[in-house]
Amino acid sequence: MSLPARFNFAEHLFALNRGRADRTAYIDDRGTLSYGQLEDRARRLAAALKAAGVRREERVLLLMLDNNDWPVSFLGCLYAGVVPVAVNTLLTPEDYAYMLDHSRAQAALVSGALLPTLQDAMARGAHELQALIVSQPTGALPANAQAFDDAIAKAAPLAAPANTASDDPGFWLYSSGSTGKPKGTVHTHANLWWTAELYGKPVLALTEDDVCFSAAKMYFAYGLGNALTFPLTVGATVVLMAERPTPDATFRRWTEHKPTVFFGAPTGFAGMLASPRLPARDTVALRMCSSAGEALPGEIAQRFKAHYGCEIIDGIGSTEMLHIFISNRPGDVRYGTTGKPVDGYDVELRGEDGRPVPDGEVGDLYIRGPSSALMYWTNREKSRDTFQGGWTKSGDKYTRDADGYFTYAGRSDDMLKVSGIYVSPFEVEATLMQHPAVLEAAVIGKEDAEGLTKTKAFVVLKDGAAATEDELKAFVKERLAPYKYPRFLEFVSELPKTATGKIQRFRLREREKQA
């Protein structure tokens, strides 16, 4: 597979779907958007940005809730050859002030509900925008802003796409690093195409008859593929949801819009299975589900399949690689593992000496594939550490079995060495979650009186359930090697998480240091 030297991903999608102009591309909380309308509005937005003085390769902050204006904005930017910087909608004004300054964004596309937060961010620095376009305004607009619909209505569709190269910077995503400032990860136009060709088509096997619904928002690499790249490549329909993906909100879309493919994360699947309002099998149309963000415990996947008769295809991707590069496959799911490398990606597990480790041993995960990001913007040190020649260092630790299946063993900075032996926090967490009273668990290292590292578990019980500390410790001892059981255990009402639902173990470690 190869691409021409000149390639614009937005034009690529529009060309694929010009025979589906009347077919529904998106359904949000306010209405539908056909494929013809998607192209028309995106090309009008591209013209509006150019008219506002935004030039090729300049950045545009995309701070928008998941609704029909989001794909119009993203594709309109690509079509114009400007670079959308898609950012998390749950951050603070301080975070956005940093991102505006770091990206040197010349314009912003923002949801009306988020405009006050962005204005606060702008007031914190000297950064000025040439254009501020507001989707679904909730009140009077500032003097320098215009409404999204007005900006589009005033502009004629841009006649032709920017003459971009396949390896031109296409868009940015900020990493959700556990420490330090977020890193601006620069991706190309071609990277979107590669993820569709290597994962979306051969692994998910989506068709134009599918209705896709992603709990992961489009500002995440996972959600961008799920709700834009993959479905639009085959002419499918996408359900968008602006609100948080709570179990009830998710169930409402499942039963109203009948998605056939759902993309979620382990925390979300666990919460839905624990809900007393979990819909019956005959009220939904799910044929397949996908999970990423963190490793999916086999117990959750098995319970979900028992209820819905629907496999959850677990995989691992990253912001740096744009989407999933190791995955289970439909009809070839080994619960408790992340599956095998996706065709087109090379995967190695390396030890501390940098050499490949044998099957069964824990190693650092390295990936080589065509969807790798170019760099972290203005961060040469981190870029050189992560992007090593053709290889990308993921920061995850894995084992591979003799059959070629990969099993998650934790983040490099989350792994614990107990009595000189590596212990995977995820393995202990997954075991705890097999107990019928446990909803969630997180495991970190804690020093004992001798200064030696032991495991400590933070446990959230299901509503109305009960369990004792000794009971849960014994439960783990019976299922894992004795040195792996949590020497310390604390019951908590909730666990700290990122906006994607990943458990923030570093916050639990900080809490222990302060105790």
Protein backbone atom coordinates (compact mmCIF):
# COMPACT_ATOMS: atom_id res chain seq x y z
CA MET A 1 0.00 0.00 0.00
CA SER A 2 1.20 3.49 -0.79
CA LEU A 3 -0.03 7.04 -1.13
CA PRO A 4 0.68 9.67 -3.76
CA ALA A 5 3.15 12.35 -2.77
CA ARG A 6 0.36 14.95 -2.77
CA PHE A 7 -2.47 13.93 -0.50
CA ASN A 8 -5.15 15.74 1.51
CA PHE A 9 -7.07 13.47 3.87
CA ALA A 10 -10.24 15.60 3.93
CA GLU A 11 -10.47 15.56 0.14
CA HIS A 12 -9.79 11.81 0.22
CA LEU A 13 -12.85 11.24 2.45
CA PHE A 14 -15.06 13.60 0.47
CA ALA A 15 -14.15 11.86 -2.81
CA LEU A 16 -14.93 8.44 -1.31
CA ASN A 17 -18.42 9.56 -0.29
CA ARG A 18 -19.64 11.75 -3.14
CA GLY A 19 -21.87 8.90 -4.23
CA ARG A 20 -23.47 8.92 -0.75
CA ALA A 21 -24.41 12.61 -0.60
CA ASP A 22 -27.84 11.94 0.89
CA ARG A 23 -26.72 9.24 3.30
CA THR A 24 -26.50 10.16 7.00
CA ALA A 25 -22.94 10.67 8.17
CA TYR A 26 -23.61 11.97 11.71
CA ILE A 27 -26.38 12.03 14.28
CA ASP A 28 -25.97 14.30 17.29
CA ASP A 29 -28.32 15.60 19.98
CA ARG A 30 -29.72 18.27 17.63
CA GLY A 31 -30.14 16.45 14.33
CA THR A 32 -28.43 14.73 11.42
CA LEU A 33 -25.73 15.64 8.93
CA SER A 34 -25.57 13.97 5.53
CA TYR A 35 -22.33 13.23 3.69
CA GLY A 36 -23.17 15.96 1.19
CA GLN A 37 -23.76 18.48 3.97
CA LEU A 38 -20.54 17.42 5.72
CA GLU A 39 -18.46 18.21 2.64
CA ASP A 40 -20.30 21.46 1.87
CA ARG A 41 -19.99 22.80 5.42
CA ALA A 42 -16.36 21.74 5.79
CA ARG A 43 -15.37 23.43 2.54
CA ARG A 44 -17.24 26.59 3.58
CA LEU A 45 -15.43 26.57 6.92
CA ALA A 46 -12.13 26.17 5.08
CA ALA A 47 -12.96 29.28 3.07
CA ALA A 48 -14.00 31.18 6.20
CA LEU A 49 -10.68 30.41 7.90
CA LYS A 50 -8.73 31.58 4.86
CA ALA A 51 -10.82 34.74 4.66
CA ALA A 52 -10.00 35.43 8.31
CA GLY A 53 -6.30 35.39 7.47
CA VAL A 54 -5.37 31.93 8.73
CA ARG A 55 -2.60 30.62 6.48
CA ARG A 56 -1.31 27.21 5.45
CA GLU A 57 0.20 25.17 8.30
CA GLU A 58 -0.87 27.63 10.99
CA ARG A 59 -2.58 26.05 13.98
CA VAL A 60 -6.25 26.31 14.94
CA LEU A 61 -7.35 25.34 18.44
CA LEU A 62 -10.31 22.93 18.29
CA LEU A 63 -12.05 23.05 21.69
CA MET A 64 -15.43 21.58 20.96
CA LEU A 65 -17.91 19.11 22.39
CA ASP A 66 -18.77 16.07 20.29
CA ASN A 67 -21.48 17.30 17.92
CA ASN A 68 -21.91 17.64 14.18
CA ASP A 69 -19.76 20.77 14.06
CA TRP A 70 -16.69 18.82 15.29
CA PRO A 71 -16.06 16.75 12.13
CA VAL A 72 -16.93 19.80 9.99
CA SER A 73 -14.26 21.75 11.88
CA PHE A 74 -11.58 19.08 11.75
CA LEU A 75 -12.05 18.27 8.07
CA GLY A 76 -12.48 21.93 7.14
CA CYS A 77 -9.09 22.68 8.64
CA LEU A 78 -7.44 19.78 6.82
CA TYR A 79 -9.07 20.81 3.54
CA ALA A 80 -7.66 24.33 3.93
CA GLY A 81 -4.20 23.02 4.81
CA VAL A 82 -4.31 24.53 8.29
CA VAL A 83 -3.60 22.38 11.33
CA PRO A 84 -6.37 21.65 13.86
CA VAL A 85 -5.14 21.17 17.41
CA ALA A 86 -7.85 19.01 19.00
CA VAL A 87 -7.87 19.42 22.76
CA ASN A 88 -9.58 17.85 25.74
CA THR A 89 -12.78 19.71 26.73
CA LEU A 90 -12.34 19.00 30.45
CA LEU A 91 -9.18 20.98 31.14
CA THR A 92 -8.60 24.21 33.05
CA PRO A 93 -8.10 27.74 31.69
CA GLU A 94 -4.45 27.41 32.70
CA ASP A 95 -4.11 24.33 30.50
CA TYR A 96 -5.68 26.08 27.51
CA ALA A 97 -3.50 29.15 28.04
CA TYR A 98 -0.46 26.90 27.79
CA MET A 99 -1.80 25.17 24.66
CA LEU A 100 -2.61 28.47 22.94
CA ASP A 101 0.89 29.75 23.61
CA HIS A 102 2.64 26.46 22.86
CA SER A 103 0.81 25.85 19.57
CA ARG A 104 0.78 29.53 18.59
CA ALA A 105 -2.78 28.99 17.39
CA GLN A 106 -4.02 31.73 15.07
CA ALA A 107 -7.72 30.86 15.44
CA ALA A 108 -10.03 28.89 17.70
CA LEU A 109 -13.15 26.84 17.04
CA VAL A 110 -15.02 26.51 20.32
CA SER A 111 -18.35 25.30 21.66
CA GLY A 112 -20.50 28.03 23.18
CA ALA A 113 -20.58 26.19 26.51
CA LEU A 114 -16.76 26.29 26.61
CA LEU A 115 -16.33 29.90 25.43
CA PRO A 116 -16.05 31.39 28.97
CA THR A 117 -13.26 28.95 29.81
CA LEU A 118 -11.40 29.82 26.62
CA GLN A 119 -11.84 33.55 27.26
CA ASP A 120 -10.38 33.03 30.73
CA ALA A 121 -7.43 31.23 29.13
CA MET A 122 -6.90 34.02 26.63
CA ALA A 123 -6.94 36.60 29.41
CA ARG A 124 -4.11 34.79 31.17
CA GLY A 125 -1.64 35.42 28.35
CA ALA A 126 -0.77 37.84 25.59
CA HIS A 127 -1.90 35.46 22.86
CA GLU A 128 -4.25 36.99 20.28
CA LEU A 129 -6.39 35.11 17.78
CA GLN A 130 -7.15 36.21 14.24
CA ALA A 131 -10.47 34.38 14.31
CA LEU A 132 -12.78 33.03 17.01
CA ILE A 133 -15.67 30.91 15.72
CA VAL A 134 -18.28 29.71 18.21
CA SER A 135 -20.40 26.60 17.72
CA GLN A 136 -23.89 26.68 19.26
CA PRO A 137 -23.48 30.00 21.15
CA THR A 138 -25.24 30.21 24.51
CA GLY A 139 -25.35 34.01 24.70
CA ALA A 140 -24.00 37.22 23.22
CA LEU A 141 -20.66 36.81 21.48
CA PRO A 142 -17.56 38.93 22.15
CA ALA A 143 -16.74 41.56 19.56
CA ASN A 144 -14.01 39.47 17.90
CA ALA A 145 -16.15 36.33 17.50
CA GLN A 146 -18.68 35.01 15.02
CA ALA A 147 -21.17 32.19 15.21
CA PHE A 148 -20.23 28.96 13.47
CA ASP A 149 -23.37 28.83 11.33
CA ASP A 150 -22.99 32.49 10.33
CA ALA A 151 -19.34 32.00 9.32
CA ILE A 152 -20.31 29.07 7.12
CA ALA A 153 -23.33 30.78 5.58
CA LYS A 154 -21.25 33.79 4.51
CA ALA A 155 -18.54 31.74 2.78
CA ALA A 156 -18.71 29.98 -0.57
CA PRO A 157 -17.21 26.47 -0.50
CA LEU A 158 -13.46 26.52 -1.06
CA ALA A 159 -13.02 25.43 -4.67
CA ALA A 160 -10.09 23.06 -4.19
CA PRO A 161 -8.23 21.47 -1.30
CA ALA A 162 -4.84 22.72 -0.21
CA ASN A 163 -2.11 20.97 -2.20
CA THR A 164 -0.76 19.19 0.87
CA ALA A 165 1.79 16.39 0.90
CA SER A 166 1.01 13.08 2.56
CA ASP A 167 3.75 13.76 5.12
CA ASP A 168 2.76 17.37 5.78
CA PRO A 169 1.71 18.14 9.36
CA GLY A 170 -2.04 17.53 9.34
CA PHE A 171 -3.18 17.89 12.95
CA TRP A 172 -2.03 17.81 16.55
CA LEU A 173 -3.20 15.89 19.58
CA TYR A 174 -1.92 16.66 23.05
CA SER A 175 -0.73 13.67 25.04
CA SER A 176 -2.32 13.00 28.42
CA GLY A 177 0.99 12.46 30.20
CA SER A 178 0.89 11.62 33.88
CA THR A 179 3.54 14.23 34.77
CA GLY A 180 4.69 17.55 33.35
CA LYS A 181 3.14 19.65 30.61
CA PRO A 182 1.18 17.86 27.86
CA LYS A 183 3.16 17.20 24.70
CA GLY A 184 1.96 18.47 21.33
CA THR A 185 2.01 15.34 19.16
CA VAL A 186 2.28 16.23 15.46
CA HIS A 187 0.57 13.87 12.98
CA THR A 188 0.45 13.90 9.20
CA HIS A 189 -2.37 13.66 6.66
CA ALA A 190 -1.14 10.16 5.79
CA ASN A 191 -1.31 8.87 9.36
CA LEU A 192 -5.11 8.96 9.31
CA TRP A 193 -5.16 6.96 6.08
CA TRP A 194 -2.76 4.36 7.47
CA THR A 195 -4.85 3.66 10.58
CA ALA A 196 -7.94 3.13 8.41
CA GLU A 197 -6.12 0.81 6.01
CA LEU A 198 -4.28 -1.22 8.65
CA TYR A 199 -6.85 -1.38 11.45
CA GLY A 200 -10.24 0.09 10.57
CA LYS A 201 -10.81 -1.98 7.45
CA PRO A 202 -9.12 -5.35 8.08
CA VAL A 203 -9.70 -5.70 11.85
CA LEU A 204 -13.00 -3.94 12.52
CA ALA A 205 -14.36 -4.71 9.04
CA LEU A 206 -16.81 -1.81 9.18
CA THR A 207 -19.29 -1.36 6.33
CA GLU A 208 -21.60 1.44 5.23
CA ASP A 209 -24.45 -0.36 6.98
CA ASP A 210 -22.81 0.06 10.40
CA VAL A 211 -23.83 2.67 12.95
CA CYS A 212 -20.81 3.56 15.11
CA PHE A 213 -20.88 5.10 18.59
CA SER A 214 -17.75 5.96 20.57
CA ALA A 215 -17.76 6.78 24.27
CA ALA A 216 -14.22 8.09 23.76
CA LYS A 217 -14.44 11.66 22.52
CA MET A 218 -13.03 12.75 19.18
CA TYR A 219 -10.25 14.84 20.72
CA PHE A 220 -8.61 11.55 21.75
CA ALA A 221 -6.66 9.51 19.22
CA TYR A 222 -8.87 6.49 19.95
CA GLY A 223 -12.10 8.46 19.53
CA LEU A 224 -10.89 10.23 16.38
CA GLY A 225 -10.43 6.91 14.63
CA ASN A 226 -13.67 5.45 15.98
CA ALA A 227 -15.94 8.38 15.14
CA LEU A 228 -14.30 9.90 12.07
CA THR A 229 -11.47 8.11 10.28
CA PHE A 230 -12.85 4.57 10.20
CA PRO A 231 -16.59 5.10 9.65
CA LEU A 232 -16.15 7.87 7.07
CA THR A 233 -13.71 5.72 5.10
CA VAL A 234 -16.50 3.18 4.44
CA GLY A 235 -19.56 5.49 4.44
CA ALA A 236 -20.99 4.38 7.80
CA THR A 237 -23.14 6.48 10.17
CA VAL A 238 -21.81 7.89 13.45
CA VAL A 239 -23.70 8.76 16.64
CA LEU A 240 -22.16 11.68 18.58
CA MET A 241 -22.80 12.56 22.21
CA ALA A 242 -21.80 15.86 23.78
CA GLU A 243 -22.39 14.84 27.39
CA ARG A 244 -20.23 12.59 29.56
CA PRO A 245 -20.50 8.88 28.68
CA THR A 246 -22.27 7.78 31.85
CA PRO A 247 -23.98 4.39 31.77
CA ASP A 248 -27.43 5.97 31.45
CA ALA A 249 -26.34 8.35 28.67
CA THR A 250 -24.73 5.47 26.79
CA PHE A 251 -27.74 3.21 27.24
CA ARG A 252 -30.02 5.92 25.83
CA ARG A 253 -28.02 6.03 22.57
CA TRP A 254 -27.85 2.25 22.40
CA THR A 255 -31.62 1.92 22.54
CA GLU A 256 -32.59 5.03 20.52
CA HIS A 257 -30.08 4.97 17.67
CA LYS A 258 -29.25 1.23 17.64
CA PRO A 259 -25.50 1.43 17.04
CA THR A 260 -24.01 -1.79 15.72
CA VAL A 261 -20.44 -1.06 16.85
CA PHE A 262 -19.60 0.54 20.21
CA PHE A 263 -16.17 1.82 21.25
CA GLY A 264 -15.52 2.09 24.97
CA ALA A 265 -12.96 1.67 27.74
CA PRO A 266 -12.68 -0.89 30.55
CA THR A 267 -13.89 1.53 33.23
CA GLY A 268 -17.00 2.29 31.19
CA PHE A 269 -17.78 -1.36 30.52
CA ALA A 270 -17.42 -2.14 34.24
CA GLY A 271 -19.76 0.72 35.19
CA MET A 272 -22.38 -0.33 32.67
CA LEU A 273 -22.34 -3.96 33.81
CA ALA A 274 -22.78 -2.79 37.40
CA SER A 275 -25.81 -0.62 36.52
CA PRO A 276 -29.27 -1.89 37.45
CA ARG A 277 -30.52 -0.25 34.22
CA LEU A 278 -28.35 -2.32 31.87
CA PRO A 279 -30.53 -2.80 28.75
CA ALA A 280 -31.68 -6.24 27.77
CA ARG A 281 -30.02 -7.92 24.80
CA ASP A 282 -33.09 -7.63 22.57
CA THR A 283 -33.26 -3.83 22.99
CA VAL A 284 -29.87 -3.13 21.36
CA ALA A 285 -28.27 -3.90 17.98
CA LEU A 286 -24.63 -4.36 18.99
CA ARG A 287 -22.64 -6.76 16.81
CA MET A 288 -19.18 -5.86 18.11
CA CYS A 289 -17.53 -3.69 20.75
CA SER A 290 -14.02 -2.31 21.00
CA SER A 291 -12.03 -1.45 24.11
CA ALA A 292 -8.80 0.51 24.54
CA GLY A 293 -7.24 3.07 26.86
CA GLU A 294 -6.10 0.45 29.35
CA ALA A 295 -6.08 -3.33 29.39
CA LEU A 296 -9.50 -4.96 29.57
CA PRO A 297 -9.90 -7.53 32.37
CA GLY A 298 -11.07 -10.83 30.94
CA GLU A 299 -13.78 -11.12 33.58
CA ILE A 300 -15.48 -7.94 32.33
CA ALA A 301 -15.32 -9.06 28.70
CA GLN A 302 -16.78 -12.46 29.53
CA ARG A 303 -19.66 -11.00 31.53
CA PHE A 304 -20.44 -8.57 28.72
CA LYS A 305 -20.46 -11.33 26.12
CA ALA A 306 -22.66 -13.51 28.33
CA HIS A 307 -25.22 -10.69 28.51
CA TYR A 308 -25.12 -9.43 24.91
CA GLY A 309 -23.57 -12.28 22.94
CA CYS A 310 -21.17 -9.64 21.65
CA GLU A 311 -17.38 -9.78 21.70
CA ILE A 312 -15.29 -6.92 23.04
CA ILE A 313 -12.19 -6.55 20.86
CA ASP A 314 -9.48 -5.31 23.22
CA GLY A 315 -6.45 -3.52 21.81
CA ILE A 316 -3.73 -1.02 22.62
CA GLY A 317 -2.90 2.17 20.78
CA SER A 318 -1.36 5.49 21.73
CA THR A 319 -1.45 9.18 20.89
CA GLU A 320 1.97 8.75 19.30
CA MET A 321 0.86 5.88 17.00
CA LEU A 322 -2.61 7.43 16.50
CA HIS A 323 -4.61 4.22 16.94
CA ILE A 324 -4.44 0.52 17.77
CA PHE A 325 -1.37 -1.53 16.81
CA ILE A 326 -1.94 -4.70 18.91
CA SER A 327 -5.42 -6.15 18.99
CA ASN A 328 -7.66 -9.12 19.43
CA ARG A 329 -9.71 -9.94 16.32
CA PRO A 330 -13.37 -10.76 15.85
CA GLY A 331 -13.61 -14.53 16.19
CA ASP A 332 -10.08 -14.70 17.64
CA VAL A 333 -10.37 -13.19 21.10
CA ARG A 334 -8.22 -14.43 23.94
CA TYR A 335 -9.69 -12.74 26.99
CA GLY A 336 -7.14 -11.23 29.35
CA THR A 337 -4.70 -10.52 26.50
CA THR A 338 -4.38 -7.58 24.13
CA GLY A 339 -4.11 -9.92 21.16
CA LYS A 340 -1.47 -9.93 18.42
CA PRO A 341 0.24 -7.17 16.41
CA VAL A 342 -1.88 -5.58 13.70
CA ASP A 343 -0.57 -6.37 10.22
CA GLY A 344 1.66 -3.52 9.07
CA TYR A 345 3.15 -2.92 12.53
CA ASP A 346 6.29 -4.49 13.99
CA VAL A 347 6.35 -4.97 17.74
CA GLU A 348 9.30 -5.76 20.01
CA LEU A 349 9.62 -6.31 23.77
CA ARG A 350 13.01 -5.15 25.02
CA GLY A 351 14.80 -5.55 28.30
CA GLU A 352 16.76 -2.94 30.22
CA ASP A 353 19.78 -3.70 28.00
CA GLY A 354 17.77 -2.78 24.90
CA ARG A 355 17.72 -6.34 23.56
CA PRO A 356 14.58 -8.38 22.81
CA VAL A 357 13.36 -10.51 25.72
CA PRO A 358 12.22 -14.13 25.34
CA ASP A 359 8.58 -15.20 25.49
CA GLY A 360 7.16 -15.08 29.00
CA GLU A 361 9.41 -12.27 30.25
CA VAL A 362 8.30 -8.69 30.84
CA GLY A 363 9.76 -6.17 28.40
CA ASP A 364 9.33 -2.57 27.29
CA LEU A 365 7.03 -2.23 24.28
CA TYR A 366 8.40 -0.73 21.06
CA ILE A 367 6.37 -0.30 17.86
CA ARG A 368 7.33 0.40 14.27
CA GLY A 369 4.65 1.41 11.80
CA PRO A 370 3.60 4.06 9.27
CA SER A 371 1.14 5.93 11.54
CA SER A 372 3.81 7.15 13.97
CA ALA A 373 3.78 10.85 14.79
CA LEU A 374 6.48 13.13 13.47
CA MET A 375 7.55 14.57 16.83
CA TYR A 376 6.54 16.40 19.96
CA TRP A 377 6.40 20.09 19.06
CA THR A 378 9.35 22.07 20.48
CA ASN A 379 10.39 19.17 22.70
CA ARG A 380 13.51 17.67 21.19
CA GLU A 381 14.52 15.73 24.30
CA LYS A 382 11.20 13.88 24.65
CA SER A 383 10.98 13.39 20.88
CA ARG A 384 14.37 11.68 20.79
CA ASP A 385 13.50 9.48 23.76
CA THR A 386 10.15 8.34 22.27
CA PHE A 387 10.79 8.31 18.51
CA GLN A 388 13.93 6.21 18.09
CA GLY A 389 14.65 5.87 14.41
CA GLY A 390 11.71 3.95 12.98
CA TRP A 391 10.66 2.72 16.43
CA THR A 392 8.32 4.35 18.94
CA LYS A 393 8.83 3.63 22.64
CA SER A 394 5.38 3.25 24.16
CA GLY A 395 6.16 3.37 27.89
CA ASP A 396 4.17 0.16 28.40
CA LYS A 397 5.41 -3.18 29.63
CA TYR A 398 4.13 -6.43 28.14
CA THR A 399 4.73 -10.14 27.96
CA ARG A 400 4.29 -12.33 24.88
CA ASP A 401 3.31 -15.97 25.12
CA ALA A 402 4.43 -18.82 22.87
CA ASP A 403 1.35 -18.35 20.68
CA GLY A 404 2.19 -14.70 19.99
CA TYR A 405 -0.47 -13.10 22.22
CA PHE A 406 0.57 -10.02 24.18
CA THR A 407 -0.52 -9.43 27.78
CA TYR A 408 -0.34 -6.06 29.48
CA ALA A 409 1.99 -5.80 32.49
CA GLY A 410 1.59 -2.13 33.39
CA ARG A 411 3.17 1.17 32.55
CA SER A 412 6.93 1.43 32.83
CA ASP A 413 6.57 3.79 35.77
CA ASP A 414 3.79 1.72 37.38
CA MET A 415 5.61 -1.62 37.49
CA LEU A 416 6.56 -2.81 40.94
CA LYS A 417 9.56 -4.88 41.97
CA VAL A 418 8.65 -6.93 45.02
CA SER A 419 11.41 -9.11 46.48
CA GLY A 420 13.39 -8.49 43.29
CA ILE A 421 10.57 -9.73 41.05
CA TYR A 422 8.41 -7.59 38.78
CA VAL A 423 4.76 -7.42 39.81
CA SER A 424 2.17 -6.09 37.39
CA PRO A 425 -0.34 -3.79 39.12
CA PHE A 426 -2.85 -4.68 36.40
CA GLU A 427 -2.59 -8.41 37.18
CA VAL A 428 -3.43 -7.79 40.84
CA GLU A 429 -6.20 -5.34 39.91
CA ALA A 430 -7.73 -7.78 37.46
CA THR A 431 -7.72 -10.51 40.10
CA LEU A 432 -9.37 -8.30 42.70
CA MET A 433 -12.06 -7.39 40.18
CA GLN A 434 -13.00 -11.04 39.86
CA HIS A 435 -14.41 -10.82 43.40
CA PRO A 436 -18.18 -10.31 43.16
CA ALA A 437 -18.13 -7.33 45.57
CA VAL A 438 -15.41 -5.33 43.78
CA LEU A 439 -16.24 -2.67 41.18
CA GLU A 440 -12.78 -1.19 40.62
CA ALA A 441 -9.27 -1.53 41.99
CA ALA A 442 -5.93 0.23 41.61
CA VAL A 443 -2.59 -1.07 42.86
CA ILE A 444 0.59 0.89 43.61
CA GLY A 445 3.84 0.29 45.47
CA LYS A 446 4.12 1.22 49.14
CA GLU A 447 7.19 0.99 51.31
CA ASP A 448 6.87 -1.11 54.45
CA ALA A 449 8.61 -0.48 57.78
CA GLU A 450 11.87 -1.85 56.33
CA GLY A 451 11.70 0.42 53.30
CA LEU A 452 10.89 -2.47 50.98
CA THR A 453 8.28 -2.10 48.24
CA LYS A 454 5.06 -4.01 48.75
CA THR A 455 1.76 -3.79 46.91
CA LYS A 456 -1.11 -1.65 48.13
CA ALA A 457 -4.61 -1.91 46.67
CA PHE A 458 -7.27 0.80 46.63
CA VAL A 459 -10.67 -0.86 46.22
CA VAL A 460 -14.09 0.52 45.24
CA LEU A 461 -16.94 -1.80 46.19
CA LYS A 462 -20.15 -2.15 44.23
CA ASP A 463 -23.21 -0.37 45.64
CA GLY A 464 -24.67 -2.44 48.46
CA ALA A 465 -21.81 -4.98 48.41
CA ALA A 466 -19.56 -5.81 51.35
CA ALA A 467 -16.14 -7.38 51.73
CA THR A 468 -13.37 -7.29 54.32
CA GLU A 469 -9.70 -6.54 53.87
CA ASP A 470 -8.68 -10.04 54.93
CA GLU A 471 -11.24 -11.60 52.60
CA LEU A 472 -9.88 -9.78 49.55
CA LYS A 473 -6.24 -10.48 50.43
CA ALA A 474 -7.04 -14.17 50.74
CA PHE A 475 -8.94 -14.05 47.46
CA VAL A 476 -5.83 -12.78 45.65
CA LYS A 477 -3.50 -15.22 47.44
CA GLU A 478 -5.57 -18.13 46.21
CA ARG A 479 -5.22 -17.01 42.57
CA LEU A 480 -1.75 -15.48 42.25
CA ALA A 481 1.76 -16.18 43.50
CA PRO A 482 1.87 -15.31 47.22
CA TYR A 483 4.30 -12.41 46.79
CA LYS A 484 1.79 -10.63 44.55
CA TYR A 485 -1.08 -10.26 47.01
CA PRO A 486 -1.63 -6.70 48.33
CA ARG A 487 0.04 -6.36 51.73
CA PHE A 488 -1.97 -3.17 52.23
CA LEU A 489 -5.58 -2.58 51.22
CA GLU A 490 -7.77 0.49 51.53
CA PHE A 491 -11.43 0.92 50.64
CA VAL A 492 -12.24 4.18 48.81
CA SER A 493 -15.38 5.65 47.27
CA GLU A 494 -13.72 6.44 43.91
CA LEU A 495 -10.40 6.33 42.08
CA PRO A 496 -8.66 9.33 40.47
CA LYS A 497 -8.88 9.13 36.67
CA THR A 498 -8.00 11.02 33.54
CA ALA A 499 -10.71 12.33 31.24
CA THR A 500 -10.36 9.12 29.21
CA GLY A 501 -11.14 6.98 32.25
CA LYS A 502 -7.58 5.81 32.87
CA ILE A 503 -6.71 5.33 36.54
CA GLN A 504 -4.11 7.88 37.69
CA ARG A 505 -1.90 5.71 39.88
CA PHE A 506 0.60 8.53 40.23
CA ARG A 507 -2.02 10.50 42.23
CA LEU A 508 -2.41 7.56 44.57
CA ARG A 509 1.38 7.43 44.96
CA GLU A 510 1.45 11.15 45.75
CA ARG A 511 -1.29 10.64 48.32
CA GLU A 512 0.74 7.92 50.05
CA LYS A 513 3.81 10.15 50.25
CA GLN A 514 1.77 12.87 51.95
CA ALA A 515 0.14 10.46 54.43
